[in-house]
PDB file of C-alpha atoms in Angstrom:
ATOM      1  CA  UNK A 280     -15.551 -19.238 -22.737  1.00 72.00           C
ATOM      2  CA  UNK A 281     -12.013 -17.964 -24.066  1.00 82.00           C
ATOM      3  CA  UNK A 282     -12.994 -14.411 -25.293  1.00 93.00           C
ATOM      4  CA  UNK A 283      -9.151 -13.472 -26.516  1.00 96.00           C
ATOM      5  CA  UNK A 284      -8.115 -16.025 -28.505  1.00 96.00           C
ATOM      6  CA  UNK A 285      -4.588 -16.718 -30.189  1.00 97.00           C
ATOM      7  CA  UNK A 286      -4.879 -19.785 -31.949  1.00 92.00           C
ATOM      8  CA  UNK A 287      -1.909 -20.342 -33.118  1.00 95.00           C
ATOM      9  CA  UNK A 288       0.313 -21.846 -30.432  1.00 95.00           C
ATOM     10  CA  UNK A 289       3.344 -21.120 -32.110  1.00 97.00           C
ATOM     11  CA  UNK A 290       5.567 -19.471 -34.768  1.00 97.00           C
ATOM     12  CA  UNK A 291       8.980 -20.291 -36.371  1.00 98.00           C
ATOM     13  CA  UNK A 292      10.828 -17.111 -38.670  1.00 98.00           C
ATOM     14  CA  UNK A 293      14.248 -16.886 -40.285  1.00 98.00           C
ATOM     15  CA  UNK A 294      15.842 -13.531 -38.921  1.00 98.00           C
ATOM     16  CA  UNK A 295      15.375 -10.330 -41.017  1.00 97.00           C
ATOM     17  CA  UNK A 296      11.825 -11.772 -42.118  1.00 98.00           C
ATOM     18  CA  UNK A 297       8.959 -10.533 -41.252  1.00 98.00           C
ATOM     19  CA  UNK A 298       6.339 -12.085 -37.695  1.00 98.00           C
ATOM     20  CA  UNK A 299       2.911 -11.993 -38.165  1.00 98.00           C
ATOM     21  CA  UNK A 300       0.731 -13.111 -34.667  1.00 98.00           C
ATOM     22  CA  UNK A 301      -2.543 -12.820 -34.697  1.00 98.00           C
ATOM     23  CA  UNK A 302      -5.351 -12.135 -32.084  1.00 98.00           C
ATOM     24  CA  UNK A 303      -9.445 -13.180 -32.314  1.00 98.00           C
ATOM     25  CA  UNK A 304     -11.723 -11.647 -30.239  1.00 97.00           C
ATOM     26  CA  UNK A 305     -15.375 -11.795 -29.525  1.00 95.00           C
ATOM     27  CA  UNK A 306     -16.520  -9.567 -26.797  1.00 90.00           C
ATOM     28  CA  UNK A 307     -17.339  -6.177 -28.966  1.00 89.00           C
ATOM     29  CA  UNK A 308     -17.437  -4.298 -25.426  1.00 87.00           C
ATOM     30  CA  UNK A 309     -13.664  -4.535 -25.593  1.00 90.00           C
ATOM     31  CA  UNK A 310     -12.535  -1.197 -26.377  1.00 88.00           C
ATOM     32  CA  UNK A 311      -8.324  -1.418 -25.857  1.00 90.00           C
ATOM     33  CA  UNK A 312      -6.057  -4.240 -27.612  1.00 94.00           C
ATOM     34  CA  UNK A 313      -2.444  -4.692 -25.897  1.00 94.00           C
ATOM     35  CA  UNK A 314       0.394  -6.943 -26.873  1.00 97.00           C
ATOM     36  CA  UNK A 315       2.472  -8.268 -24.042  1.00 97.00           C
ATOM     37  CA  UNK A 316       5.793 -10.251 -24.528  1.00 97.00           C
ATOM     38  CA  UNK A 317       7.288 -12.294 -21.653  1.00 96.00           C
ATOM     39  CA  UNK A 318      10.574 -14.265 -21.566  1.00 95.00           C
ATOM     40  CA  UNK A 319      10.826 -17.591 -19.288  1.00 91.00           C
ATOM     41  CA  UNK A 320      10.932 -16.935 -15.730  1.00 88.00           C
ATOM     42  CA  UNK A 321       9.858 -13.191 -15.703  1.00 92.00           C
ATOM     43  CA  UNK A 322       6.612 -11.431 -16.190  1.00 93.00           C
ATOM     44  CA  UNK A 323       5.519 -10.368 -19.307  1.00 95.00           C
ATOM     45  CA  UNK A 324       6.330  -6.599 -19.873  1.00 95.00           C
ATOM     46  CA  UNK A 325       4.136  -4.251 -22.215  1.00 94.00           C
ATOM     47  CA  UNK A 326       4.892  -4.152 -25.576  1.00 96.00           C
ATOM     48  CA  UNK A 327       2.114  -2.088 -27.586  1.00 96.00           C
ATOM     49  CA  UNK A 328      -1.124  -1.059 -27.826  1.00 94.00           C
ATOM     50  CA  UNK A 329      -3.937  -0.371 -29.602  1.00 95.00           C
ATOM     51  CA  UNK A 330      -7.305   1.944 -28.692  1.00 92.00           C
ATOM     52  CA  UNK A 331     -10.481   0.558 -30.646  1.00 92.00           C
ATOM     53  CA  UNK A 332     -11.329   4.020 -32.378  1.00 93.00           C
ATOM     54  CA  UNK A 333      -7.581   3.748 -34.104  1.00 95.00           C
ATOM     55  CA  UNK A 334      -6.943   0.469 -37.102  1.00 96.00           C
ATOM     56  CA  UNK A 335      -3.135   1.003 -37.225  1.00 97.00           C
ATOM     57  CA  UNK A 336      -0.611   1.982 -34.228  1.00 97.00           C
ATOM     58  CA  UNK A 337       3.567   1.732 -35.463  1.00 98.00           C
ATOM     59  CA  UNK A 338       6.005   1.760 -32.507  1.00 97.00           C
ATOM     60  CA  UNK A 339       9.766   0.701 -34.654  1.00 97.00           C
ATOM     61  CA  UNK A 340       9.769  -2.466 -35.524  1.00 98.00           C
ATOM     62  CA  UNK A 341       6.041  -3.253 -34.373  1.00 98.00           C
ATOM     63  CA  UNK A 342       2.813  -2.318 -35.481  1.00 98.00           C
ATOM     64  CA  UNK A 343      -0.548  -3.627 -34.287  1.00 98.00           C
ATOM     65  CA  UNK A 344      -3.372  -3.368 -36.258  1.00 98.00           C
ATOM     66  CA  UNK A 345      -6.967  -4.002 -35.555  1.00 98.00           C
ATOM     67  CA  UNK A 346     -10.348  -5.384 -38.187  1.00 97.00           C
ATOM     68  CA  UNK A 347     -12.979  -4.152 -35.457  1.00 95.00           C
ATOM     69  CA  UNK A 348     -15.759  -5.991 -37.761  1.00 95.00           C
ATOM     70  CA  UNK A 349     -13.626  -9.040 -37.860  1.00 97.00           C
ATOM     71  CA  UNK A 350     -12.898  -9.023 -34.272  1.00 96.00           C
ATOM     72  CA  UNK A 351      -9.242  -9.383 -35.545  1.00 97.00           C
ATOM     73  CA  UNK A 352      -5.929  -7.845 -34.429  1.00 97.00           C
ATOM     74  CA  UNK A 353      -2.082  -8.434 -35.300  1.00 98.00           C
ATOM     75  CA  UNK A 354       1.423  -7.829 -34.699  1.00 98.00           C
ATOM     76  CA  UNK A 355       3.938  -7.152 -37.139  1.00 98.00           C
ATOM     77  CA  UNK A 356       7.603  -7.355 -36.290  1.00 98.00           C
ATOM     78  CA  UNK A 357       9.611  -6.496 -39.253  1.00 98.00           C
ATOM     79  CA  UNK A 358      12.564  -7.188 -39.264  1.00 98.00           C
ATOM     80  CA  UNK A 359      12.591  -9.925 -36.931  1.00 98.00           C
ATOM     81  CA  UNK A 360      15.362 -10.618 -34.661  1.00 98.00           C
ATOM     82  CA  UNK A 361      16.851 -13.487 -32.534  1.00 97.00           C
ATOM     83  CA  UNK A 362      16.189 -11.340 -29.119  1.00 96.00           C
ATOM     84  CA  UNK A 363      12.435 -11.419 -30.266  1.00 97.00           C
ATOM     85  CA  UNK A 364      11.967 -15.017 -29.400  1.00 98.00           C
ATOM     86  CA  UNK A 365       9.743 -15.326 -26.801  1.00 97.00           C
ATOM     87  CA  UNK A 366       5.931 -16.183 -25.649  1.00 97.00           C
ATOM     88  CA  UNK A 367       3.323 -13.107 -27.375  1.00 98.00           C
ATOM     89  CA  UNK A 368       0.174 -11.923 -25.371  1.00 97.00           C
ATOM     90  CA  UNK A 369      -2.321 -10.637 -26.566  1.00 97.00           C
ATOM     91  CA  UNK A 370      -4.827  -9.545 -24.137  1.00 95.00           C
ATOM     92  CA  UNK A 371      -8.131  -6.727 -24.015  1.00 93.00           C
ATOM     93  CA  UNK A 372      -9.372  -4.460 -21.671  1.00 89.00           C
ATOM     94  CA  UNK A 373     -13.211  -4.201 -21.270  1.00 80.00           C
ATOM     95  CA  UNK A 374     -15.165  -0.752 -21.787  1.00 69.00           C
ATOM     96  CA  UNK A 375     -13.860   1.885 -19.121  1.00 63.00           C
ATOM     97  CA  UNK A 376     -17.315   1.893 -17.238  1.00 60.00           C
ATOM     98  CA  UNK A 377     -17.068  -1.637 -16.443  1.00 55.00           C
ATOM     99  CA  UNK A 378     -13.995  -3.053 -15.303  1.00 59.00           C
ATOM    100  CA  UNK A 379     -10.398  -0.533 -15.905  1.00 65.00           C
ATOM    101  CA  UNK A 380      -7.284  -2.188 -15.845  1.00 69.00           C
ATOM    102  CA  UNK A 381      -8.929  -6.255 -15.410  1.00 84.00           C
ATOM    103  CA  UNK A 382      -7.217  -7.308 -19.056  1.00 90.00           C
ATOM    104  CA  UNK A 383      -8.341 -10.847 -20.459  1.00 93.00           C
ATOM    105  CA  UNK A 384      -5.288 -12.463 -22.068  1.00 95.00           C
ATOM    106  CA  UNK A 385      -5.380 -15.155 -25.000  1.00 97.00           C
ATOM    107  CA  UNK A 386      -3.089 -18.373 -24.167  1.00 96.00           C
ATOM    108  CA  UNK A 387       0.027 -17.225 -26.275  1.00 97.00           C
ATOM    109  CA  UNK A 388       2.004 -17.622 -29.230  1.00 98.00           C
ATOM    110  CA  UNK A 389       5.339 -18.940 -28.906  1.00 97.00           C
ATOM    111  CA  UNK A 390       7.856 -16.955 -31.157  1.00 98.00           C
ATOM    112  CA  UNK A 391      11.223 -18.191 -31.995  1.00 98.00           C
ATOM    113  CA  UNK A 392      12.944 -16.582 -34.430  1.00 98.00           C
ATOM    114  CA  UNK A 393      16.444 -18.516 -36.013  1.00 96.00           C
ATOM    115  CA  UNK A 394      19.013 -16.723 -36.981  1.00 93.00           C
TER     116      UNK A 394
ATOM    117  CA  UNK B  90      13.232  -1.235  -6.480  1.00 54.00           C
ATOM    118  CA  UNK B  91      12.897  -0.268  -9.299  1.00 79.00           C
ATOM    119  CA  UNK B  92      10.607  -3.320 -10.658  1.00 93.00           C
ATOM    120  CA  UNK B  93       7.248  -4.936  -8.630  1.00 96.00           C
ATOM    121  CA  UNK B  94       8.642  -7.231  -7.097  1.00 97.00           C
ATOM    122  CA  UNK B  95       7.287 -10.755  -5.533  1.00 98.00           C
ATOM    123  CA  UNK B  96       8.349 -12.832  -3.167  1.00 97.00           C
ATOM    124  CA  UNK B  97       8.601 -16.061  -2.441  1.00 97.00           C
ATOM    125  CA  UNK B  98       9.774 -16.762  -6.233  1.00 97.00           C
ATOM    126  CA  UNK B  99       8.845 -20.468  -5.534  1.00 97.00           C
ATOM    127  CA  UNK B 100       6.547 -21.894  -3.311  1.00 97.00           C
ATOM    128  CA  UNK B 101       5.592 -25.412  -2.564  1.00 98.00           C
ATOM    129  CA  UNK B 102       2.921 -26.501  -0.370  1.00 97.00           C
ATOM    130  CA  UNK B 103       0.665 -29.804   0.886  1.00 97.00           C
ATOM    131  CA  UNK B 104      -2.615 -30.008   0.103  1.00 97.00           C
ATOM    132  CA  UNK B 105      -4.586 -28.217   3.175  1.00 97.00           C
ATOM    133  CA  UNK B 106      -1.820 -25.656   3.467  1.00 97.00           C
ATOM    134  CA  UNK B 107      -2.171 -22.293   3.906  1.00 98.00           C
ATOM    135  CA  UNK B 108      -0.429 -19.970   1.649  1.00 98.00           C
ATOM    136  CA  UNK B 109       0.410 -16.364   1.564  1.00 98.00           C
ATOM    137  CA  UNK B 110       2.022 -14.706  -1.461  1.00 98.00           C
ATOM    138  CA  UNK B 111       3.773 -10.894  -1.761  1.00 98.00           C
ATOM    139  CA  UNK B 112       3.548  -8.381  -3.899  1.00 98.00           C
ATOM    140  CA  UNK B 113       5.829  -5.097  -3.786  1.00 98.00           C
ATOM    141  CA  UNK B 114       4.463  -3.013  -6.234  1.00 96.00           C
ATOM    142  CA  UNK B 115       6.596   0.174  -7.944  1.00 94.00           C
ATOM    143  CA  UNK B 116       6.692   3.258  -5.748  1.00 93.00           C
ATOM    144  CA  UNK B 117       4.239   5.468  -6.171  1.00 90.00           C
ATOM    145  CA  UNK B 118       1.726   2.766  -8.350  1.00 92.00           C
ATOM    146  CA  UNK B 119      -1.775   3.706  -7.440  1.00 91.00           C
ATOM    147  CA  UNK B 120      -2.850   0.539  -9.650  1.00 91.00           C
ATOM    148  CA  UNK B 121      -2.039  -3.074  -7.986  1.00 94.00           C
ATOM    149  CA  UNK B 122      -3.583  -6.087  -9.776  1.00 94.00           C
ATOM    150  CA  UNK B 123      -3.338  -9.959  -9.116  1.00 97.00           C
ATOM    151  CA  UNK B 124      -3.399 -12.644 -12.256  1.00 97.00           C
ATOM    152  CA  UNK B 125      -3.427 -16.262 -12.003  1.00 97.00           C
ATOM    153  CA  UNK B 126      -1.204 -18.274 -14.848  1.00 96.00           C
ATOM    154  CA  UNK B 127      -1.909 -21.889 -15.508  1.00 95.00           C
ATOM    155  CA  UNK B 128       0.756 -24.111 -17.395  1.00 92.00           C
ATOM    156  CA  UNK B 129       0.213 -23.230 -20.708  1.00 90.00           C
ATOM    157  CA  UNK B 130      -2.276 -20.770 -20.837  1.00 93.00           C
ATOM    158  CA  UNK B 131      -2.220 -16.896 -20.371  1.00 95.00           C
ATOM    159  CA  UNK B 132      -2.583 -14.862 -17.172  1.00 95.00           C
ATOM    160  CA  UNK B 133      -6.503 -14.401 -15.763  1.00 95.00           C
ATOM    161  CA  UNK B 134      -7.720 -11.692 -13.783  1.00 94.00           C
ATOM    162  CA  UNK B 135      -7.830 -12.415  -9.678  1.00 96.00           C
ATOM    163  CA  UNK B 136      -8.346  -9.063  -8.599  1.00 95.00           C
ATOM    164  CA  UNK B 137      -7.663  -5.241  -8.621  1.00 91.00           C
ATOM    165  CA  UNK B 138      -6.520  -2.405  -5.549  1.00 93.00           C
ATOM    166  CA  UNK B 139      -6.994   1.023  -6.083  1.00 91.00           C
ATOM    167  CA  UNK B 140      -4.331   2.468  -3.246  1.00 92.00           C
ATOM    168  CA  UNK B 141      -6.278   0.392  -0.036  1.00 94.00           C
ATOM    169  CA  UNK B 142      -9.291  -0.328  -1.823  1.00 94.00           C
ATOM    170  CA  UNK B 143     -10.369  -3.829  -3.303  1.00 94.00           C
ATOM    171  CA  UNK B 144     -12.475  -2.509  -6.376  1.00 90.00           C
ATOM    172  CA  UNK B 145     -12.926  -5.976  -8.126  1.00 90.00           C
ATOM    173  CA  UNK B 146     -12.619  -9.206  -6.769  1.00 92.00           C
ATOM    174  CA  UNK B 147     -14.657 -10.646  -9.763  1.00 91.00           C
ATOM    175  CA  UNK B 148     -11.570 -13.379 -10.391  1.00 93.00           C
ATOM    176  CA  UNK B 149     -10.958 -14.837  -7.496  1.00 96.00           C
ATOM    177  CA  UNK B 150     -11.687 -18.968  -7.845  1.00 94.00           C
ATOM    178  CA  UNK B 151     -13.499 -19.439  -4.248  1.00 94.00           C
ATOM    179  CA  UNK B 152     -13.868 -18.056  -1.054  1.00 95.00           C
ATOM    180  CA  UNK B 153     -10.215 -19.718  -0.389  1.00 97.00           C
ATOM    181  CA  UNK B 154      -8.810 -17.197  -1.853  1.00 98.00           C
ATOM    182  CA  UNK B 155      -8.081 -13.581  -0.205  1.00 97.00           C
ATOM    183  CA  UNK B 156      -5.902 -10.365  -1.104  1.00 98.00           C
ATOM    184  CA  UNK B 157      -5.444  -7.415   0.875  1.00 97.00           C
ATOM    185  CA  UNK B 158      -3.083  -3.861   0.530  1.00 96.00           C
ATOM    186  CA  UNK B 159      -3.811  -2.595   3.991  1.00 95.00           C
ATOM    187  CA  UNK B 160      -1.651   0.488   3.598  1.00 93.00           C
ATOM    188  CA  UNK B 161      -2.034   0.454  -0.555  1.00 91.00           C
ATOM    189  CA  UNK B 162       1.180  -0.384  -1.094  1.00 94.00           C
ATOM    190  CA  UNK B 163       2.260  -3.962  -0.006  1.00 97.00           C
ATOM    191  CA  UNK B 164      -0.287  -6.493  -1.236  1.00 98.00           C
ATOM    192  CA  UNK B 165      -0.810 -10.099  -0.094  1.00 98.00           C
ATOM    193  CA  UNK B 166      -2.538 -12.833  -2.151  1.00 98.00           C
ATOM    194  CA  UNK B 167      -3.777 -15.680   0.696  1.00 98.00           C
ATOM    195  CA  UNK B 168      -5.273 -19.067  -0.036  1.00 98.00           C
ATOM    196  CA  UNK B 169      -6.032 -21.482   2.573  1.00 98.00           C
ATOM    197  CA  UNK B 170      -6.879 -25.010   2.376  1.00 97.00           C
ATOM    198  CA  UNK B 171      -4.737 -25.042  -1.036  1.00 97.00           C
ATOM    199  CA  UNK B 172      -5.783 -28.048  -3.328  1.00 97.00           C
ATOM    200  CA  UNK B 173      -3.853 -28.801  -6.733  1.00 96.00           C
ATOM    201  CA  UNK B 174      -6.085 -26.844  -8.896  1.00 96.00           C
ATOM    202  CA  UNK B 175      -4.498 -24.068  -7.117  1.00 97.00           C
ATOM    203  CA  UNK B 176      -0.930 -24.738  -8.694  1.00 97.00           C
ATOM    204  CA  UNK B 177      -0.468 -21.880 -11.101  1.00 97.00           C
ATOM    205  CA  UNK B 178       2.181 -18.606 -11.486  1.00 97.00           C
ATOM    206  CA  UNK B 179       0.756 -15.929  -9.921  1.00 98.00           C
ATOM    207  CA  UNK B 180       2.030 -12.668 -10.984  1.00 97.00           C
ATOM    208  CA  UNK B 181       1.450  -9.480  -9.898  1.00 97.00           C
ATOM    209  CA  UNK B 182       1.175  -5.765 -11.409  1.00 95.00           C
ATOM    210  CA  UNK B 183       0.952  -2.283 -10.615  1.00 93.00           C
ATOM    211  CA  UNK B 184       0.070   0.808 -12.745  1.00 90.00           C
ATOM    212  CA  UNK B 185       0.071   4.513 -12.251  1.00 86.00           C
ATOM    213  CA  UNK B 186      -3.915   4.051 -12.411  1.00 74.00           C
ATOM    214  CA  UNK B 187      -5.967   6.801 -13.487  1.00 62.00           C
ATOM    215  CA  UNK B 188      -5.918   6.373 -17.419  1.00 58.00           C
ATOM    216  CA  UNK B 189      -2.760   4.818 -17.656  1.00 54.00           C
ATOM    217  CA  UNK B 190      -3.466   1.229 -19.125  1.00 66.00           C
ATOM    218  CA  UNK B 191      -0.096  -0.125 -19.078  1.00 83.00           C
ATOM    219  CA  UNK B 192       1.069  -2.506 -16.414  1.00 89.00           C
ATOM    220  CA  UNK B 193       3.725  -3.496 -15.104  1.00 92.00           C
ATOM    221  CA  UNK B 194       4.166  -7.220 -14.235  1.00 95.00           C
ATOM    222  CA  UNK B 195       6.131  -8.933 -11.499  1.00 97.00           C
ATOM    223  CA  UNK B 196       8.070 -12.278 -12.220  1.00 96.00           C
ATOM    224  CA  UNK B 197       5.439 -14.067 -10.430  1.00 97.00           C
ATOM    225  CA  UNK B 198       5.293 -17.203  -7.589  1.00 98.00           C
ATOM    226  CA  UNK B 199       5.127 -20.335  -9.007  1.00 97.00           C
ATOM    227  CA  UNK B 200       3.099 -22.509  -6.617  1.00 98.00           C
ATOM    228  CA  UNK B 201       2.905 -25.604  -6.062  1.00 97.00           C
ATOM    229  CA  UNK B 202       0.529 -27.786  -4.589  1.00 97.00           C
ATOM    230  CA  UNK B 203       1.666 -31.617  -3.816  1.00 95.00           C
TER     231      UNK B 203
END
């Protein structure tokens, strides 16, 4: 049962243009939304996030935004750049009273973006 | 350091083996949490510290597979009787805790089980 899904195993973008990943969900008890990006051979580091009460959160060149009735978020990366190639998490953290900090990941989207 | 860090980067084991795994979280991380990573897929919960205390084991595969942070700093990640399935990254992280929801992840140990 893959609750956080990212069905899109991959993406390819010229430089300068803009990265659109996207991000399904379907448990509606998940109440935080957090992108993670990792590079081969180390751990994925935090990238942005999202709280459920917000639609819209802009950190420079990315902005996550979240369709609570669609069970739908996305990151935007605009522009794009070469050193943004990489594999995209996106991953959800249940409500506070149940389980803090135990974050269900989707399988990845690998970015690669040509110069 | 100033990163969690994990040790062995690499480990490969027979099936049967026992296997224990390290996890040096950031100074001062309240937070430590253990993820399993198959090929191609992305990380799932193991289980969660809170300084000493195992709050959620809720992840863990089987009763193969044990973690401890005796002194809530240091955490180990144990599985006996290892058996292929078991071949995964396993990465760990650390937070502040409290409300802080960002963590901080390890490079992992890539196991493998032969």
């Amino acid at each position: 049962d893959q609750q956080v899904k990212q069905n899109s195993p991959s993406l390819s973008v010229q430089e300068g243009r803009i990265s659109i990943l996207n991000c399904d969900y379907t448990n509606s008890m998940f109440d935080y939304f957090l992108w993670y990006k990792k590079y081969p051979a180390e751990g994925p580091t935090f990238l942005i996030s999202i709280s459920s009460i917000k639609d819209k959160n802009e950190d420079g060149r990315f902005t996550v935004f979240l369709n609570k009735s669609a069970k739908h978020l996305s990151l935007h990366i605009v522009p794009s750049q070469p050193g943004d190639s990489a594999v995209y998490f996106c991953a959800a953290r249940g409500h506070r009273g149940t389980s803090y900090g135990k974050l269900t990941f989707g399988q990845g989207t690998i970015l690669t973006v040509h110069p | 350091g100033a990163g969690v860090s994990q040790s062995p980067r690499y480990k490969v084991a027979k099936r049967g083996q026992d296997v224990a795994l390290r996890c040096d979280p950031i100074s001062g991380h309240v937070s430590l949490f253990w993820y399993q990573q198959a090929l191609g897929q992305g990380p799932e919960f193991l289980t969660y510290f809170q300084n000493e205390a195992q709050l959620d084991k809720s992840g863990l595969p089987s009763d193969r597979f044990f973690a401890e942070r005796p002194e809530g700093s240091v955490s180990t990640l144990k599985i006996q009787r290892t058996q292929q399935e078991d071949s995964a990254v396993y990465l760990c992280a650390s937070s502040f805790g409290g409300n802080n929801e960002k963590l901080f992840f390890g490079s992992g140990t890539q196991l493998s089980v032969l």
